[in-house]
Amino acid sequence: MSFRRVFAIAGALLLSFPLGSGAQSPPVAAGCSVPPRPLSELTALAATPVAASTPGVSLTIGEPLNIEQYGLIEQTMEQFIACSNAGEPLRVYGLYTDRYLQQLLSLERPAIDQARYDQLATPIPAAPGEGAHLIEIAKQRKLLDTRLYAEVTITYPSVPVPKTFVVLFVQTTDGLLIDDIMGELTFSLP
C-alpha cells in the first residue's frame, strides 16, 4: 500500500471519526442502523497478521450492475455517511469486510484494546451542518473479480473541495460490505 494511499484513507477516516472518552452509547443516530463491531471481533482481526498485499488492484471491468446492486451501493454509502456523521466508528466498521478492517486496524495507533474501544464507542456526532455529505455515486460497475466498483464523491466541511474515492464492495447475503476505499481519485474507469 503506497504512503499516499494510506495518508488519504487515514485522512478520510480522521475527518469522519472524532475521538472521545467514556463508554455509554446513546440511541442509534438517524440513518445509521449498522450494528457496531464488538471488541472481540476487532481484537481478533487486529491479532491476525495482515496478508501480503498484491501488487496493484485489478479493476478489470465486467458486466453492468443490475438495479438492485445500484440500490445496495447507494444504501451502503448512505449508511457510511450517516454513521460517520453520527461519530460512530464502530458502526462504520460494521460496513467493512474483515479483510479491509484488518488492514485498517493494522495501522491503528494505539492498538485496539478496551480503553480504545471505549473511546470509539462514545459517539461524537458532527455539529449540525458540519458533517460529510454524499454528493455523487458514479461509474458503478461489476469487476471481473465479482466486486462492485463505484466512484464516490463526498464533501467534508473542513476540506475546501469535494473528494472522490474509488470504493469497492463485496456482495453478501445481507447486502454490501466495503472491501476497499482507495484514496483520492487519480484515475477513473471509462
CSV table of C-alpha atoms in Angstrom, one decimal:
chain,number,residue,atom,x,y,z
A,1,MET,CA,0.0,0.0,0.0
A,2,SER,CA,1.5,3.3,-1.0
A,3,PHE,CA,2.1,6.1,1.5
A,4,ARG,CA,-0.2,8.4,-0.4
A,5,ARG,CA,-3.0,5.9,-0.3
A,6,VAL,CA,-2.5,5.3,3.4
A,7,PHE,CA,-2.4,9.0,4.1
A,8,ALA,CA,-5.6,9.6,2.0
A,9,ILE,CA,-7.5,6.8,3.8
A,10,ALA,CA,-6.3,7.9,7.2
A,11,GLY,CA,-7.2,11.5,6.5
A,12,ALA,CA,-10.7,10.5,5.4
A,13,LEU,CA,-11.2,8.3,8.4
A,14,LEU,CA,-9.9,11.0,10.8
A,15,LEU,CA,-12.3,13.5,9.3
A,16,SER,CA,-15.1,11.1,9.9
A,17,PHE,CA,-14.2,9.9,13.5
A,18,PRO,CA,-13.5,12.4,16.2
A,19,LEU,CA,-12.3,10.8,19.4
A,20,GLY,CA,-14.0,10.9,22.7
A,21,SER,CA,-13.9,9.3,26.1
A,22,GLY,CA,-16.3,7.2,28.1
A,23,ALA,CA,-18.3,4.1,27.1
A,24,GLN,CA,-22.0,4.9,27.1
A,25,SER,CA,-23.7,4.7,23.7
A,26,PRO,CA,-26.8,6.8,23.0
A,27,PRO,CA,-29.5,5.5,20.7
A,28,VAL,CA,-28.6,4.9,17.0
A,29,ALA,CA,-28.4,8.1,15.0
A,30,ALA,CA,-30.9,8.7,12.2
A,31,GLY,CA,-29.9,6.8,9.2
A,32,CYS,CA,-27.2,4.7,11.0
A,33,SER,CA,-28.6,1.3,11.7
A,34,VAL,CA,-25.5,-0.8,11.3
A,35,PRO,CA,-24.7,-2.8,14.5
A,36,PRO,CA,-21.3,-1.8,16.0
A,37,ARG,CA,-18.4,-4.3,15.7
A,38,PRO,CA,-17.8,-5.9,19.1
A,39,LEU,CA,-14.4,-5.7,20.8
A,40,SER,CA,-13.8,-9.5,20.4
A,41,GLU,CA,-14.0,-9.2,16.6
A,42,LEU,CA,-11.7,-6.2,16.5
A,43,THR,CA,-9.1,-7.7,18.7
A,44,ALA,CA,-9.2,-11.0,16.7
A,45,LEU,CA,-8.8,-9.1,13.5
A,46,ALA,CA,-6.0,-6.9,14.9
A,47,ALA,CA,-4.1,-10.0,16.2
A,48,THR,CA,-4.2,-11.7,12.7
A,49,PRO,CA,-1.2,-10.9,10.6
A,50,VAL,CA,-2.2,-8.9,7.5
A,51,ALA,CA,-1.7,-10.8,4.3
A,52,ALA,CA,0.9,-9.5,1.9
A,53,SER,CA,-0.7,-7.1,-0.4
A,54,THR,CA,-0.9,-7.9,-4.0
A,55,PRO,CA,1.0,-5.6,-6.4
A,56,GLY,CA,-2.0,-3.5,-7.5
A,57,VAL,CA,-5.7,-3.9,-7.6
A,58,SER,CA,-7.2,-5.4,-10.8
A,59,LEU,CA,-10.0,-3.1,-11.9
A,60,THR,CA,-10.9,-5.0,-15.0
A,61,ILE,CA,-14.5,-4.1,-15.9
A,62,GLY,CA,-17.0,-6.8,-16.0
A,63,GLU,CA,-20.8,-6.5,-16.6
A,64,PRO,CA,-23.1,-3.6,-15.8
A,65,LEU,CA,-24.9,-3.6,-12.4
A,66,ASN,CA,-28.5,-4.5,-12.1
A,67,ILE,CA,-30.9,-2.1,-10.4
A,68,GLU,CA,-30.7,-4.0,-7.1
A,69,GLN,CA,-26.9,-3.6,-7.0
A,70,TYR,CA,-27.2,0.2,-7.7
A,71,GLY,CA,-29.6,0.5,-4.8
A,72,LEU,CA,-27.3,-1.5,-2.5
A,73,ILE,CA,-24.4,0.8,-3.3
A,74,GLU,CA,-26.5,3.8,-2.5
A,75,GLN,CA,-27.8,2.3,0.7
A,76,THR,CA,-24.3,1.3,1.9
A,77,MET,CA,-22.8,4.7,1.2
A,78,GLU,CA,-25.8,6.5,2.9
A,79,GLN,CA,-25.1,4.3,6.0
A,80,PHE,CA,-21.4,5.1,5.8
A,81,ILE,CA,-22.1,8.9,5.7
A,82,ALA,CA,-24.8,8.7,8.4
A,83,CYS,CA,-22.7,6.6,10.8
A,84,SER,CA,-19.6,8.8,10.1
A,85,ASN,CA,-21.6,12.0,10.8
A,86,ALA,CA,-23.0,10.4,14.0
A,87,GLY,CA,-19.4,9.9,15.2
A,88,GLU,CA,-20.0,6.1,15.3
A,89,PRO,CA,-16.8,4.4,14.0
A,90,LEU,CA,-17.7,1.0,15.4
A,91,ARG,CA,-20.8,1.1,13.3
A,92,VAL,CA,-18.9,2.2,10.3
A,93,TYR,CA,-16.6,-0.8,10.9
A,94,GLY,CA,-19.7,-2.9,10.6
A,95,LEU,CA,-19.8,-1.8,6.9
A,96,TYR,CA,-16.3,-3.1,6.2
A,97,THR,CA,-15.2,-6.6,5.1
A,98,ASP,CA,-13.0,-8.4,7.6
A,99,ARG,CA,-10.1,-8.1,5.2
A,100,TYR,CA,-10.4,-4.3,4.8
A,101,LEU,CA,-11.0,-3.7,8.5
A,102,GLN,CA,-7.9,-5.9,9.3
A,103,GLN,CA,-5.8,-3.6,7.1
A,104,LEU,CA,-7.1,-0.5,8.8
A,105,LEU,CA,-6.6,-2.0,12.3
A,106,SER,CA,-3.0,-2.8,11.5
A,107,LEU,CA,-2.5,0.9,11.1
A,108,GLU,CA,-4.4,1.9,14.2
A,109,ARG,CA,-2.4,3.5,17.0
A,110,PRO,CA,-2.9,3.0,19.8
A,111,ALA,CA,-3.7,-0.7,19.1
A,112,ILE,CA,-7.3,-1.7,19.8
A,113,ASP,CA,-7.9,-2.6,23.5
A,114,GLN,CA,-10.7,-2.0,25.9
A,115,ALA,CA,-9.7,1.6,26.6
A,116,ARG,CA,-9.5,2.4,22.8
A,117,TYR,CA,-12.7,0.5,22.2
A,118,ASP,CA,-14.5,2.6,24.9
A,119,GLN,CA,-13.3,5.8,23.1
A,120,LEU,CA,-14.6,4.6,19.8
A,121,ALA,CA,-17.9,3.5,21.4
A,122,THR,CA,-18.5,7.0,22.6
A,123,PRO,CA,-20.4,8.8,19.8
A,124,ILE,CA,-19.2,12.3,18.9
A,125,PRO,CA,-21.6,13.5,16.2
A,126,ALA,CA,-20.8,16.2,13.8
A,127,ALA,CA,-22.4,19.5,14.7
A,128,PRO,CA,-25.4,20.4,12.5
A,129,GLY,CA,-24.3,21.4,9.1
A,130,GLU,CA,-20.7,20.2,9.8
A,131,GLY,CA,-21.0,16.6,8.6
A,132,ALA,CA,-19.8,15.0,5.4
A,133,HIS,CA,-22.3,14.9,2.5
A,134,LEU,CA,-22.6,12.3,-0.2
A,135,ILE,CA,-22.5,14.3,-3.5
A,136,GLU,CA,-22.4,11.6,-6.2
A,137,ILE,CA,-22.0,7.9,-6.9
A,138,ALA,CA,-20.8,7.4,-10.4
A,139,LYS,CA,-19.5,4.8,-12.8
A,140,GLN,CA,-20.8,1.8,-10.9
A,141,ARG,CA,-19.7,-1.4,-12.5
A,142,LYS,CA,-19.1,-5.0,-11.6
A,143,LEU,CA,-15.5,-6.1,-11.8
A,144,LEU,CA,-14.3,-9.4,-13.2
A,145,ASP,CA,-13.3,-10.4,-9.7
A,146,THR,CA,-17.0,-10.1,-8.8
A,147,ARG,CA,-16.6,-7.0,-6.6
A,148,LEU,CA,-18.6,-3.9,-7.3
A,149,TYR,CA,-16.9,-0.6,-8.2
A,150,ALA,CA,-18.1,3.0,-7.7
A,151,GLU,CA,-16.6,6.4,-7.7
A,152,VAL,CA,-18.0,8.2,-4.7
A,153,THR,CA,-17.7,12.0,-4.2
A,154,ILE,CA,-18.0,13.3,-0.7
A,155,THR,CA,-17.7,16.8,0.7
A,156,TYR,CA,-16.2,17.5,4.1
A,157,PRO,CA,-16.7,20.9,5.7
A,158,SER,CA,-13.1,21.1,6.7
A,159,VAL,CA,-11.8,20.4,3.2
A,160,PRO,CA,-12.3,23.1,0.6
A,161,VAL,CA,-13.1,20.8,-2.4
A,162,PRO,CA,-15.1,17.6,-2.7
A,163,LYS,CA,-13.1,14.4,-2.6
A,164,THR,CA,-13.8,11.5,-5.0
A,165,PHE,CA,-12.8,8.0,-3.9
A,166,VAL,CA,-12.9,4.6,-5.5
A,167,VAL,CA,-15.0,2.3,-3.3
A,168,LEU,CA,-15.0,-1.5,-3.9
A,169,PHE,CA,-17.8,-3.6,-2.4
A,170,VAL,CA,-18.4,-7.3,-1.8
A,171,GLN,CA,-21.9,-8.6,-2.1
A,172,THR,CA,-23.1,-10.8,0.8
A,173,THR,CA,-26.4,-12.4,1.6
A,174,ASP,CA,-27.1,-9.4,3.8
A,175,GLY,CA,-26.2,-6.6,1.4
A,176,LEU,CA,-22.9,-5.0,0.6
A,177,LEU,CA,-19.7,-4.6,2.6
A,178,ILE,CA,-17.0,-2.1,1.7
A,179,ASP,CA,-13.8,-4.0,0.7
A,180,ASP,CA,-11.6,-1.0,-0.1
A,181,ILE,CA,-11.6,2.7,-0.2
A,182,MET,CA,-8.9,4.0,-2.4
A,183,GLY,CA,-7.6,7.4,-1.8
A,184,GLU,CA,-8.4,10.5,-3.7
A,185,LEU,CA,-9.2,9.5,-7.3
A,186,THR,CA,-6.2,9.8,-9.6
A,187,PHE,CA,-7.7,7.5,-12.3
A,188,SER,CA,-11.2,6.6,-13.5
A,189,LEU,CA,-12.8,3.8,-15.2
A,190,PRO,CA,-14.3,4.7,-18.6
